Amino acid sequence: MAQIQPRQSMTPLRVVACSLATLVLAATPAAAQNRSNPGDATWQWSGAVTATETFVVRAASGEVRVVAATGTQATVRGRKEPRPGSSRTDSRTIFEMRKEGDATLICAYDPERGDCEVDGLRQSNRNRSDRERNAKIFLDVSLPKGVRLVVATGNGAVMVTGTESDAKISSGNGRITIERVAGTIKASTGNGAVTVTDVRGAVTVHSGNGDVRVSTATGAVSAHTGNGSIDVTMRKVTGAEDMEFSSGNGRVTLHVPEGMNAEVDAHTGNGSFSSDFPLVVQGRMSKHRMRATLGSGGQRVKISTGNGSVSLRKAM
């Protein structure tokens, strides 16, 4: 009897252990559905996303396209395509989805070279090989309207269309295009043009090298480029915050609503000033600097270019 008793006490433990192992095995396939393998050329995820969340997309390299979804489900499709002159897509880049706090995180990165987190993508040059250049990476996102959006890619274009909330978009090297968005826009690229059209909200744009085009229904704008022209249309300006426009090399043209009131401070290293509006010049107008009052004055509008003209035009 003494030998039988230990066997009876061990039996339940074995059953529990087997049950736990079964649960772990059962959970594994579900978790794997949210992460691709390095050899996968395509990947897809879909799930519910609410307006209380922030949708974050981070790619070490790749083109990102975001459009508005018709319901509450977000859908992401990742794919790898051969670059010109190559038939291979053997990049180690994987696609991954994670929930972190109040954020849904989408990543396209090489896990052997670093981490992808909500607050940033950290990738080193270790383990990098020539085969990484074989594949072009694409992320296509369908996002419910009203969800805050953050997109960052190290090298590639970003396009956002039809979303209805705040958006923060950045590319290390690539063009940025944003259309029909309601909310505050912050867009920056190290090298590439930035085009923001038909938006309702304040806009801040930076480009290290590229033209900037902005068109807003309402909201203040600030735009900067190291090399390129700036063309901004504001059909209505709400609020009294200051605005600033600067180009290292390129003309700056502002289309503003009739009846706008502002203090204008304009500077050009080599160029001319022109205005569709009567301006009351403050002090003496020099060849390179003009300070003037538009309407009854108010918010400050600072404009500068190293080489190019400065123009104030009536928004049509």
C-alpha positions as CSV (number, residue, x, y, z in Angstrom):
1,M,0.0,0.0,0.0
2,A,2.9,2.3,0.8
3,Q,4.1,1.9,-2.9
4,I,0.7,2.6,-4.4
5,Q,0.1,5.8,-2.6
6,P,2.9,7.8,-4.2
7,R,1.7,6.8,-7.7
8,Q,-1.8,8.1,-6.9
9,S,-0.4,11.5,-5.8
10,M,1.8,11.7,-9.0
11,T,-1.0,11.0,-11.4
12,P,-2.8,14.3,-11.1
13,L,0.5,16.1,-11.4
14,R,1.2,14.4,-14.7
15,V,-2.3,15.2,-16.0
16,V,-1.8,18.9,-15.1
17,A,1.6,19.0,-16.8
18,C,0.1,17.4,-19.9
19,S,-2.7,19.9,-19.8
20,L,-0.3,22.9,-19.5
21,A,1.8,21.5,-22.4
22,T,-1.4,21.2,-24.5
23,L,-2.4,24.8,-23.7
24,V,1.1,26.0,-24.7
25,L,1.0,24.1,-28.0
26,A,-2.5,25.3,-28.7
27,A,-1.5,28.9,-28.2
28,T,1.5,28.8,-30.4
29,P,-0.2,28.8,-33.8
30,A,-2.4,31.8,-32.8
31,A,0.7,33.8,-31.8
32,A,2.5,32.8,-35.0
33,Q,-0.3,34.3,-37.1
34,N,0.9,37.8,-36.1
35,R,4.5,37.4,-37.3
36,S,5.9,36.3,-40.6
37,N,9.0,34.2,-41.2
38,P,12.0,35.7,-42.9
39,G,11.3,33.5,-46.0
40,D,7.7,34.7,-46.4
41,A,7.1,37.0,-49.4
42,T,3.7,38.1,-48.1
43,W,1.9,38.5,-44.8
44,Q,-1.5,39.8,-43.7
45,W,-3.1,40.8,-40.4
46,S,-6.5,42.2,-39.6
47,G,-8.2,43.2,-36.4
48,A,-10.4,45.7,-34.6
49,V,-8.9,49.1,-33.8
50,T,-10.7,51.8,-31.8
51,A,-10.4,55.6,-31.8
52,T,-8.8,55.4,-28.3
53,E,-5.8,53.7,-29.8
54,T,-2.8,54.9,-31.7
55,F,-1.9,52.9,-34.8
56,V,1.9,52.8,-35.2
57,V,3.7,51.6,-38.3
58,R,7.5,51.3,-38.3
59,A,9.6,50.0,-41.1
60,A,13.4,49.8,-41.4
61,S,13.0,50.3,-45.1
62,G,10.0,50.2,-47.3
63,E,7.0,52.0,-48.9
64,V,4.0,52.6,-46.7
65,R,0.5,53.3,-48.0
66,V,-2.5,54.1,-45.7
67,V,-6.1,54.5,-46.8
68,A,-9.3,54.8,-44.8
69,A,-11.2,51.6,-44.0
70,T,-15.0,51.4,-44.2
71,G,-15.5,49.8,-40.8
72,T,-13.7,49.2,-37.5
73,Q,-11.4,46.6,-38.8
74,A,-7.8,47.5,-39.7
75,T,-6.1,45.4,-42.4
76,V,-2.3,45.3,-43.1
77,R,-0.7,43.5,-46.0
78,G,3.1,43.2,-46.2
79,R,5.0,42.0,-49.2
80,K,8.4,41.7,-50.6
81,E,9.1,42.2,-54.3
82,P,12.4,41.8,-56.3
83,R,14.3,44.9,-57.0
84,P,15.1,45.8,-60.6
85,G,17.7,43.5,-61.9
86,S,17.0,40.8,-59.3
87,S,14.6,37.9,-59.1
88,R,15.2,37.2,-55.4
89,T,13.4,38.4,-52.3
90,D,15.5,36.6,-49.7
91,S,15.5,39.6,-47.3
92,R,15.6,38.8,-43.5
93,T,12.9,41.4,-43.0
94,I,9.8,40.1,-41.1
95,F,6.4,41.6,-40.7
96,E,4.9,41.7,-37.2
97,M,1.9,43.0,-35.2
98,R,1.9,43.6,-31.5
99,K,-0.5,45.3,-29.0
100,E,1.3,47.5,-26.6
101,G,-0.8,49.4,-24.1
102,D,-3.2,51.7,-26.1
103,A,-1.2,51.2,-29.3
104,T,-1.3,48.7,-32.2
105,L,2.2,48.3,-33.5
106,I,3.0,47.1,-37.0
107,C,6.7,46.4,-37.8
108,A,8.8,45.5,-40.9
109,Y,12.3,44.9,-39.7
110,D,15.2,42.5,-39.3
111,P,15.0,41.0,-35.8
112,E,18.7,39.9,-36.0
113,R,19.8,43.6,-36.3
114,G,17.7,45.2,-33.6
115,D,14.3,45.8,-32.0
116,C,11.0,47.4,-33.1
117,E,9.1,49.3,-30.3
118,V,6.3,51.8,-30.2
119,D,8.7,54.6,-29.4
120,G,11.2,53.7,-32.1
121,L,13.0,51.3,-34.4
122,R,16.5,50.4,-33.5
123,Q,18.5,48.7,-36.2
124,S,22.3,48.2,-36.4
125,N,24.5,47.3,-39.3
126,R,25.5,44.0,-37.8
127,N,24.6,40.9,-39.8
128,R,23.7,43.1,-42.7
129,S,24.3,41.4,-46.1
130,D,24.0,42.2,-49.8
131,R,20.9,40.1,-50.0
132,E,19.0,42.8,-48.0
133,R,19.1,44.8,-51.2
134,N,17.4,42.1,-53.2
135,A,13.9,42.9,-52.0
136,K,11.7,46.0,-51.9
137,I,9.4,46.1,-48.9
138,F,5.8,47.3,-49.0
139,L,3.1,47.8,-46.3
140,D,-0.5,48.5,-47.4
141,V,-2.7,49.6,-44.5
142,S,-6.5,50.1,-44.3
143,L,-7.2,52.0,-41.2
144,P,-10.6,52.9,-39.5
145,K,-11.4,56.6,-39.6
146,G,-10.7,58.5,-36.5
147,V,-7.7,56.5,-35.3
148,R,-4.5,58.4,-34.6
149,L,-1.7,57.4,-36.9
150,V,2.1,57.3,-36.6
151,V,4.2,56.1,-39.6
152,A,8.0,56.0,-39.8
153,T,10.2,54.4,-42.5
154,G,13.9,54.6,-42.8
155,N,13.9,54.6,-46.6
156,G,10.8,54.8,-48.7
157,A,7.7,56.8,-49.7
158,V,4.7,57.3,-47.4
159,M,1.2,57.9,-48.7
160,V,-1.8,58.6,-46.4
161,T,-5.3,59.2,-47.8
162,G,-8.7,59.8,-46.3
163,T,-8.0,59.2,-42.6
164,E,-9.8,61.4,-40.0
165,S,-7.5,62.0,-37.1
166,D,-4.1,63.3,-36.2
167,A,-1.1,61.9,-38.2
168,K,2.6,62.0,-37.6
169,I,4.5,60.8,-40.7
170,S,8.3,60.5,-41.2
171,S,10.7,59.1,-43.7
172,G,14.5,59.1,-43.6
173,N,14.6,59.2,-47.4
174,G,11.4,59.3,-49.4
175,R,8.5,61.4,-50.6
176,I,5.5,62.0,-48.3
177,T,2.0,62.5,-49.7
178,I,-1.0,63.2,-47.5
179,E,-4.5,63.8,-48.8
180,R,-8.0,64.4,-47.4
181,V,-7.1,64.1,-43.7
182,A,-8.9,65.7,-40.8
183,G,-6.6,66.3,-37.9
184,T,-3.2,67.7,-37.0
185,I,-0.5,66.8,-39.5
186,K,3.2,66.5,-38.7
187,A,5.3,65.3,-41.6
188,S,9.1,65.2,-42.1
189,T,11.6,63.6,-44.5
190,G,15.3,63.8,-44.7
191,N,15.2,63.8,-48.5
192,G,12.1,64.1,-50.6
193,A,9.2,66.3,-51.5
194,V,6.2,66.7,-49.1
195,T,2.7,67.3,-50.4
196,V,-0.2,67.8,-48.1
197,T,-3.6,68.6,-49.7
198,D,-7.2,69.0,-48.7
199,V,-6.7,68.7,-44.9
200,R,-8.5,70.2,-42.0
201,G,-6.1,71.0,-39.2
202,A,-2.8,72.5,-38.3
203,V,0.2,71.3,-40.4
204,T,3.9,71.2,-39.7
205,V,6.2,70.1,-42.5
206,H,10.0,69.5,-42.7
207,S,12.1,68.4,-45.6
208,G,15.9,68.3,-45.7
209,N,15.8,68.4,-49.5
210,G,12.6,68.8,-51.5
211,D,9.7,71.0,-52.5
212,V,6.9,71.5,-50.0
213,R,3.2,71.9,-51.1
214,V,0.5,72.4,-48.5
215,S,-3.3,73.1,-48.9
216,T,-5.6,73.4,-45.9
217,A,-9.3,74.1,-45.4
218,T,-8.6,75.4,-41.9
219,G,-5.6,75.5,-39.6
220,A,-2.3,77.2,-39.3
221,V,0.8,75.9,-41.3
222,S,4.5,75.9,-40.7
223,A,6.9,74.6,-43.4
224,H,10.6,74.2,-43.7
225,T,12.9,72.8,-46.4
226,G,16.7,72.9,-46.7
227,N,16.5,73.0,-50.5
228,G,13.3,73.5,-52.4
229,S,10.3,75.8,-53.0
230,I,7.4,76.2,-50.5
231,D,3.9,76.8,-51.8
232,V,1.1,77.0,-49.1
233,T,-2.6,77.7,-49.4
234,M,-4.7,78.4,-46.3
235,R,-8.3,79.0,-47.1
236,K,-9.1,79.8,-43.5
237,V,-6.9,80.4,-40.6
238,T,-8.1,79.6,-37.1
239,G,-6.3,80.3,-33.9
240,A,-3.6,82.9,-33.2
241,E,-0.4,80.8,-33.2
242,D,2.6,82.0,-35.0
243,M,3.6,80.5,-38.4
244,E,7.0,80.1,-39.9
245,F,8.2,79.3,-43.4
246,S,11.8,78.9,-44.4
247,S,13.8,77.6,-47.4
248,G,17.5,77.4,-47.7
249,N,17.2,77.7,-51.5
250,G,13.8,78.3,-53.2
251,R,10.9,80.7,-53.5
252,V,8.2,80.9,-50.8
253,T,4.6,81.6,-51.8
254,L,1.8,81.9,-49.4
255,H,-1.9,82.0,-50.5
256,V,-3.9,83.3,-47.5
257,P,-7.6,84.3,-47.0
258,E,-8.7,87.8,-47.7
259,G,-9.2,89.6,-44.4
260,M,-6.4,87.8,-42.6
261,N,-4.6,89.8,-39.9
262,A,-0.9,89.2,-39.2
263,E,2.5,90.7,-38.5
264,V,4.7,89.7,-41.4
265,D,8.5,89.4,-41.0
266,A,10.1,88.4,-44.4
267,H,13.7,87.9,-45.3
268,T,15.5,86.9,-48.5
269,G,19.2,86.6,-49.2
270,N,18.7,87.0,-52.9
271,G,15.2,87.7,-54.2
272,S,12.2,90.0,-54.3
273,F,9.0,90.7,-52.2
274,S,5.5,90.9,-53.7
275,S,1.9,91.0,-52.2
276,D,-1.7,91.0,-53.4
277,F,-2.6,92.7,-50.1
278,P,-1.9,96.3,-48.9
279,L,0.9,96.2,-46.3
280,V,1.8,98.8,-43.8
281,V,5.6,98.6,-43.6
282,Q,7.2,99.0,-40.2
283,G,10.4,101.0,-40.3
284,R,12.5,101.1,-43.5
285,M,12.1,98.4,-46.1
286,S,15.5,97.1,-47.2
287,K,16.5,95.0,-50.2
288,H,16.6,91.8,-48.1
289,R,14.2,92.4,-45.1
290,M,10.6,93.6,-44.8
291,R,8.5,93.9,-41.6
292,A,4.9,94.9,-42.3
293,T,1.4,94.7,-40.9
294,L,-1.3,92.8,-42.8
295,G,-4.8,94.0,-41.9
296,S,-5.0,94.9,-38.3
297,G,-2.1,92.8,-37.3
298,G,-2.0,89.8,-35.0
299,Q,-0.3,86.5,-35.2
300,R,3.3,86.6,-36.5
301,V,4.1,85.1,-39.9
302,K,7.9,84.7,-40.4
303,I,9.2,84.0,-43.9
304,S,12.8,83.4,-45.0
305,T,14.7,82.1,-47.9
306,G,18.4,82.1,-48.7
307,N,17.8,82.4,-52.4
308,G,14.4,83.0,-53.9
309,S,11.4,85.4,-53.9
310,V,8.7,85.8,-51.2
311,S,5.1,86.3,-52.3
312,L,1.8,86.8,-50.5
313,R,-1.2,85.9,-52.7
314,K,-5.0,85.8,-52.1
315,A,-6.3,82.2,-51.7
316,M,-8.9,81.3,-54.3
